[in-house]
CSV table of C-alpha atoms in Angstrom, one decimal:
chain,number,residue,atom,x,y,z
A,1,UNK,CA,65.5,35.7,-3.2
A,2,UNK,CA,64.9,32.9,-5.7
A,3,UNK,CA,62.0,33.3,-7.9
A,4,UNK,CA,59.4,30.3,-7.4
A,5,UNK,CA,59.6,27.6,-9.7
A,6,UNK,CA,57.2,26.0,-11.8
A,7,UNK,CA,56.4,22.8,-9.6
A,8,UNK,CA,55.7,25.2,-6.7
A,9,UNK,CA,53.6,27.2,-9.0
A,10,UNK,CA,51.4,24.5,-10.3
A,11,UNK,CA,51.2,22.8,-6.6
A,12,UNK,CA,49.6,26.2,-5.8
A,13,UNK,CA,47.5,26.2,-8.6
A,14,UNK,CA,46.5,22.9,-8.0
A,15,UNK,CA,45.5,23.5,-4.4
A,16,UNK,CA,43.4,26.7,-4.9
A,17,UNK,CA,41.5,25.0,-8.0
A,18,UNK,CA,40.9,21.9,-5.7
A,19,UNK,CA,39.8,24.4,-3.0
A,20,UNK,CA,37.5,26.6,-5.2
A,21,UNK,CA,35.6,23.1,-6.9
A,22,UNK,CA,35.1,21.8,-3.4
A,23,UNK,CA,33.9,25.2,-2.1
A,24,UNK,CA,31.4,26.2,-4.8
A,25,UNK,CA,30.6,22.0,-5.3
A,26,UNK,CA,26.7,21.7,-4.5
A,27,UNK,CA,26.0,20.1,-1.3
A,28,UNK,CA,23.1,17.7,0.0
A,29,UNK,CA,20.7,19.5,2.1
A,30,UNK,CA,20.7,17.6,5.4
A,31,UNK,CA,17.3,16.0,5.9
A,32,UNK,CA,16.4,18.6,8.9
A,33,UNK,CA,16.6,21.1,6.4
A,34,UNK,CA,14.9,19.7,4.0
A,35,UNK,CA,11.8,19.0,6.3
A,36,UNK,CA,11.9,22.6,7.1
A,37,UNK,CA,11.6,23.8,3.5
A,38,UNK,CA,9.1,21.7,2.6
A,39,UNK,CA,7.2,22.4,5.8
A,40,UNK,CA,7.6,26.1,5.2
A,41,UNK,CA,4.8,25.8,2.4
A,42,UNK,CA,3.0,24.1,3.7
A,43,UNK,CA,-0.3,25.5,6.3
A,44,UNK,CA,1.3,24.9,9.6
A,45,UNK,CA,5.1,24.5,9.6
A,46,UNK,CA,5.2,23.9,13.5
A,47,UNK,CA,2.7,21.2,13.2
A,48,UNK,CA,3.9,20.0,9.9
A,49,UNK,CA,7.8,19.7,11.4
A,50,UNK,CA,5.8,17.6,14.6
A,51,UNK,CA,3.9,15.3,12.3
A,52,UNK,CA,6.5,14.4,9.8
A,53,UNK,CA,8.9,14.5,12.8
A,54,UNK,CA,6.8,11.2,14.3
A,55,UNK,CA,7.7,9.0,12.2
A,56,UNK,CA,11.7,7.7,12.6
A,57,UNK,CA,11.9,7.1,9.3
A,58,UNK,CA,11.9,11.2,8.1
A,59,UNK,CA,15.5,11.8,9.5
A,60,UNK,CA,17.2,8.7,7.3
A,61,UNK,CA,15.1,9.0,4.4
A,62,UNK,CA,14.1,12.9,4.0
A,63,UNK,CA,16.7,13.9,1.2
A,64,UNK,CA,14.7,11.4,-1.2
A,65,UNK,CA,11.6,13.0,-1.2
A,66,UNK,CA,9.6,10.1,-3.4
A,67,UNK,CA,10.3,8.5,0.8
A,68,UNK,CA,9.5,11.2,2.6
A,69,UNK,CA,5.9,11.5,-0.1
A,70,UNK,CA,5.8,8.1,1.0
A,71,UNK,CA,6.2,8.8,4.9
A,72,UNK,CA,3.9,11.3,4.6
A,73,UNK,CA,0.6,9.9,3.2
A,74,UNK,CA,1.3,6.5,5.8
A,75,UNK,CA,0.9,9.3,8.3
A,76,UNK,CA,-1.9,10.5,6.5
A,77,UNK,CA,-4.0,7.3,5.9
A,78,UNK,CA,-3.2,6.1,9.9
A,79,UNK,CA,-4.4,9.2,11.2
A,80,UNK,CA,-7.6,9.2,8.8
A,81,UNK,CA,-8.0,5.6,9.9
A,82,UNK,CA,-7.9,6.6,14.0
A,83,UNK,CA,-10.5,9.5,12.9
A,84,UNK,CA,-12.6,7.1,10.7
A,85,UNK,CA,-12.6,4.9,13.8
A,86,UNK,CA,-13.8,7.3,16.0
A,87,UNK,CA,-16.4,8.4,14.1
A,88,UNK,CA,-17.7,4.7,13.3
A,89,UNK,CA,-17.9,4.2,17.3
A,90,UNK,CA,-20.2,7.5,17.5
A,91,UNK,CA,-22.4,5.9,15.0
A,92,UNK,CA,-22.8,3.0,17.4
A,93,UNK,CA,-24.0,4.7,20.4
A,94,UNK,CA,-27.7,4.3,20.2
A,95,UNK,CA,-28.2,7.8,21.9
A,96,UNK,CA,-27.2,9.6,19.4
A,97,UNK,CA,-29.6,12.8,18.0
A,98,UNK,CA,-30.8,12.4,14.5
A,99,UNK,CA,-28.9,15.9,13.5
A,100,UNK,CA,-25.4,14.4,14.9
A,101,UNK,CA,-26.2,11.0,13.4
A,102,UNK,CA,-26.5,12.7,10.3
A,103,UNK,CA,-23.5,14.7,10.1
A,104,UNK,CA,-21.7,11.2,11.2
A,105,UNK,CA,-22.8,9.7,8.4
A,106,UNK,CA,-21.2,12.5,6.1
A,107,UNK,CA,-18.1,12.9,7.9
A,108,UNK,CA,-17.9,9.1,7.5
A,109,UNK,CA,-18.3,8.6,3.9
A,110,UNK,CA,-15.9,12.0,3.7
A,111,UNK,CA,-13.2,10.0,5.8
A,112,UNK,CA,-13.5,7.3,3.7
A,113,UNK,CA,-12.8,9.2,1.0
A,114,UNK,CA,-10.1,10.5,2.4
A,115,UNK,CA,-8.3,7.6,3.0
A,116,UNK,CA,-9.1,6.8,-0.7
A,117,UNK,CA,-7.8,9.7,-1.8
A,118,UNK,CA,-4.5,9.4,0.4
A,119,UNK,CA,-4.3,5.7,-0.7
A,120,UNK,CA,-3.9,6.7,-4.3
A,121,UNK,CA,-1.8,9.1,-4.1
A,122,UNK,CA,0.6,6.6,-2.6
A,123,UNK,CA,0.3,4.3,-5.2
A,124,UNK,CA,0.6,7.0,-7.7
A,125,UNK,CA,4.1,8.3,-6.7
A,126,UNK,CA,6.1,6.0,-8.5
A,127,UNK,CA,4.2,6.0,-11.3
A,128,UNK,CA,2.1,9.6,-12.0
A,129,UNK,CA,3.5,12.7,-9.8
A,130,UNK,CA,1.2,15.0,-10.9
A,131,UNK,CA,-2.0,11.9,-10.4
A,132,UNK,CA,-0.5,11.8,-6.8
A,133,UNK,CA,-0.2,15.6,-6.3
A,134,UNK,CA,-3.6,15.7,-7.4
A,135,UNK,CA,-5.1,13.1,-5.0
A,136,UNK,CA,-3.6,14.3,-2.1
A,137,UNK,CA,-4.9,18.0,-2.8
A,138,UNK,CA,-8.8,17.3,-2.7
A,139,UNK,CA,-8.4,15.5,0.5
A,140,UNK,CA,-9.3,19.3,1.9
A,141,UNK,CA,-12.9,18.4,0.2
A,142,UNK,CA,-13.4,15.6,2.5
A,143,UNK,CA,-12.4,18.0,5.9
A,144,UNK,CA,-14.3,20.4,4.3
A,145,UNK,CA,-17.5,18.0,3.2
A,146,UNK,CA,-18.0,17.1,7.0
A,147,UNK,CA,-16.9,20.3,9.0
A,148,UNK,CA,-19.9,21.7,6.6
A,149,UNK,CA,-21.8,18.9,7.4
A,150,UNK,CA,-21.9,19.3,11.5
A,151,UNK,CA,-22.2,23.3,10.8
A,152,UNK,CA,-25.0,22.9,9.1
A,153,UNK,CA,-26.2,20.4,11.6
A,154,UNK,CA,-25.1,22.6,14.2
A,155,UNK,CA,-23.2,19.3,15.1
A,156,UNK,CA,-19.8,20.2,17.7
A,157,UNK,CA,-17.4,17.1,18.0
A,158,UNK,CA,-14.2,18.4,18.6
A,159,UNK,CA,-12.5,15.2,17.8
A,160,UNK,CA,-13.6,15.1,14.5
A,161,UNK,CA,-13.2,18.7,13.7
A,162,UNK,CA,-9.2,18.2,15.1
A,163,UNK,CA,-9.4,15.3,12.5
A,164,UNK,CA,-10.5,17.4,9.9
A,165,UNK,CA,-7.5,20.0,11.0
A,166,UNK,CA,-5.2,17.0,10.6
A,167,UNK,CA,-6.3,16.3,7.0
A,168,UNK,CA,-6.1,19.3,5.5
A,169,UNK,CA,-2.3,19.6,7.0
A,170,UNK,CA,-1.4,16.1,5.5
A,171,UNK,CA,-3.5,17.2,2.3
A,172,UNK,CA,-0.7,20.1,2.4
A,173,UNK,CA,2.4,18.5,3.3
A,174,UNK,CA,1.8,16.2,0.5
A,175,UNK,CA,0.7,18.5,-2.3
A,176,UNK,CA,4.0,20.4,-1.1
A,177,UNK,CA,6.1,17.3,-1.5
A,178,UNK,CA,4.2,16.0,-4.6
A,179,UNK,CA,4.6,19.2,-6.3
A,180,UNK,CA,8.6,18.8,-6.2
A,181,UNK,CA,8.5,15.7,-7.7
């Protein structure tokens, strides 16, 4: 048997060094797997996966996560705006007790706040992470502000305490995503 010669030697070589760079090569994480890491921080993954999972933008645009910050808060600030709606129409009724009027009027001001809050953090992203990350995190004041509000009012309007659910799990996904920026 002839001993191998040099050309088939270095085409070897050649092959197994292209193999190994292109096997140990870092790869993109798909954006599925990206929404699941950053939803595994955050309080709820299964209702953090459905919420950033709403939006049809999360699949093209979740390996950039300045987008999916982005994504996030417009989900945020829509679904503080539906609560902030409901809770202006309950001030409207005229048969409303004085206690739940009351604890309307604080959850209001705390939605609005809210929404504030979300607002800036959105503007912030491109120019102050931490600013943004910031924001976003005391939007749990405002759900907390009002759910102590109605408590203390003994106050029960489901709605708005599902509203104040949803804020403190956008308040999370976005500190989580801030936080990586």
């Amino acid at each position: 048997m002839d001993a191998p010669n040099s050309h088939q030697i270095l085409s070897f070589l050649a092959l197994f060094l292209l193999f190994f760079l292109c096997s140990t090569s870092p790869t993109k994480a798909a954006p599925q797997q990206v929404v699941e890491n950053i939803c595994k921080e955050t309080i709820s993954y299964a209702k953090c996966i459905e919420a950033l999972g709403s939006d049809p933008r999360t699949n093209k645009l979740a390996e950039n996560l300045k987008a999916l910050a982005k994504i996030s808060l417009d989900l945020a600030i829509n679904n503080a705006k539906d609560s902030l709606a409901l809770i202006k129409k309950l001030l409207k009724k005229k048969n409303v007790s004085r206690n739940t009027g009351l604890a309307l009027i604080q959850c209001n001001a705390s939605y609005q706040g809210a929404i504030a809050s979300f607002k800036s953090a959105r503007t912030e992203l491109h120019e102050d992470a931490m600013t943004a990350n910031y924001d976003v995190k005391t939007v749990v004041d405002n759900a907390d502000s009002c759910d102590n509000e109605m408590v203390s009012r003994k106050v029960r309007i489901p709605l708005i305490s599902l509203g104040n659910d949803q804020l403190r799990l956008y308040s999370s996904i976005g500190y989580v995503i801030t936080n990586k920026l």
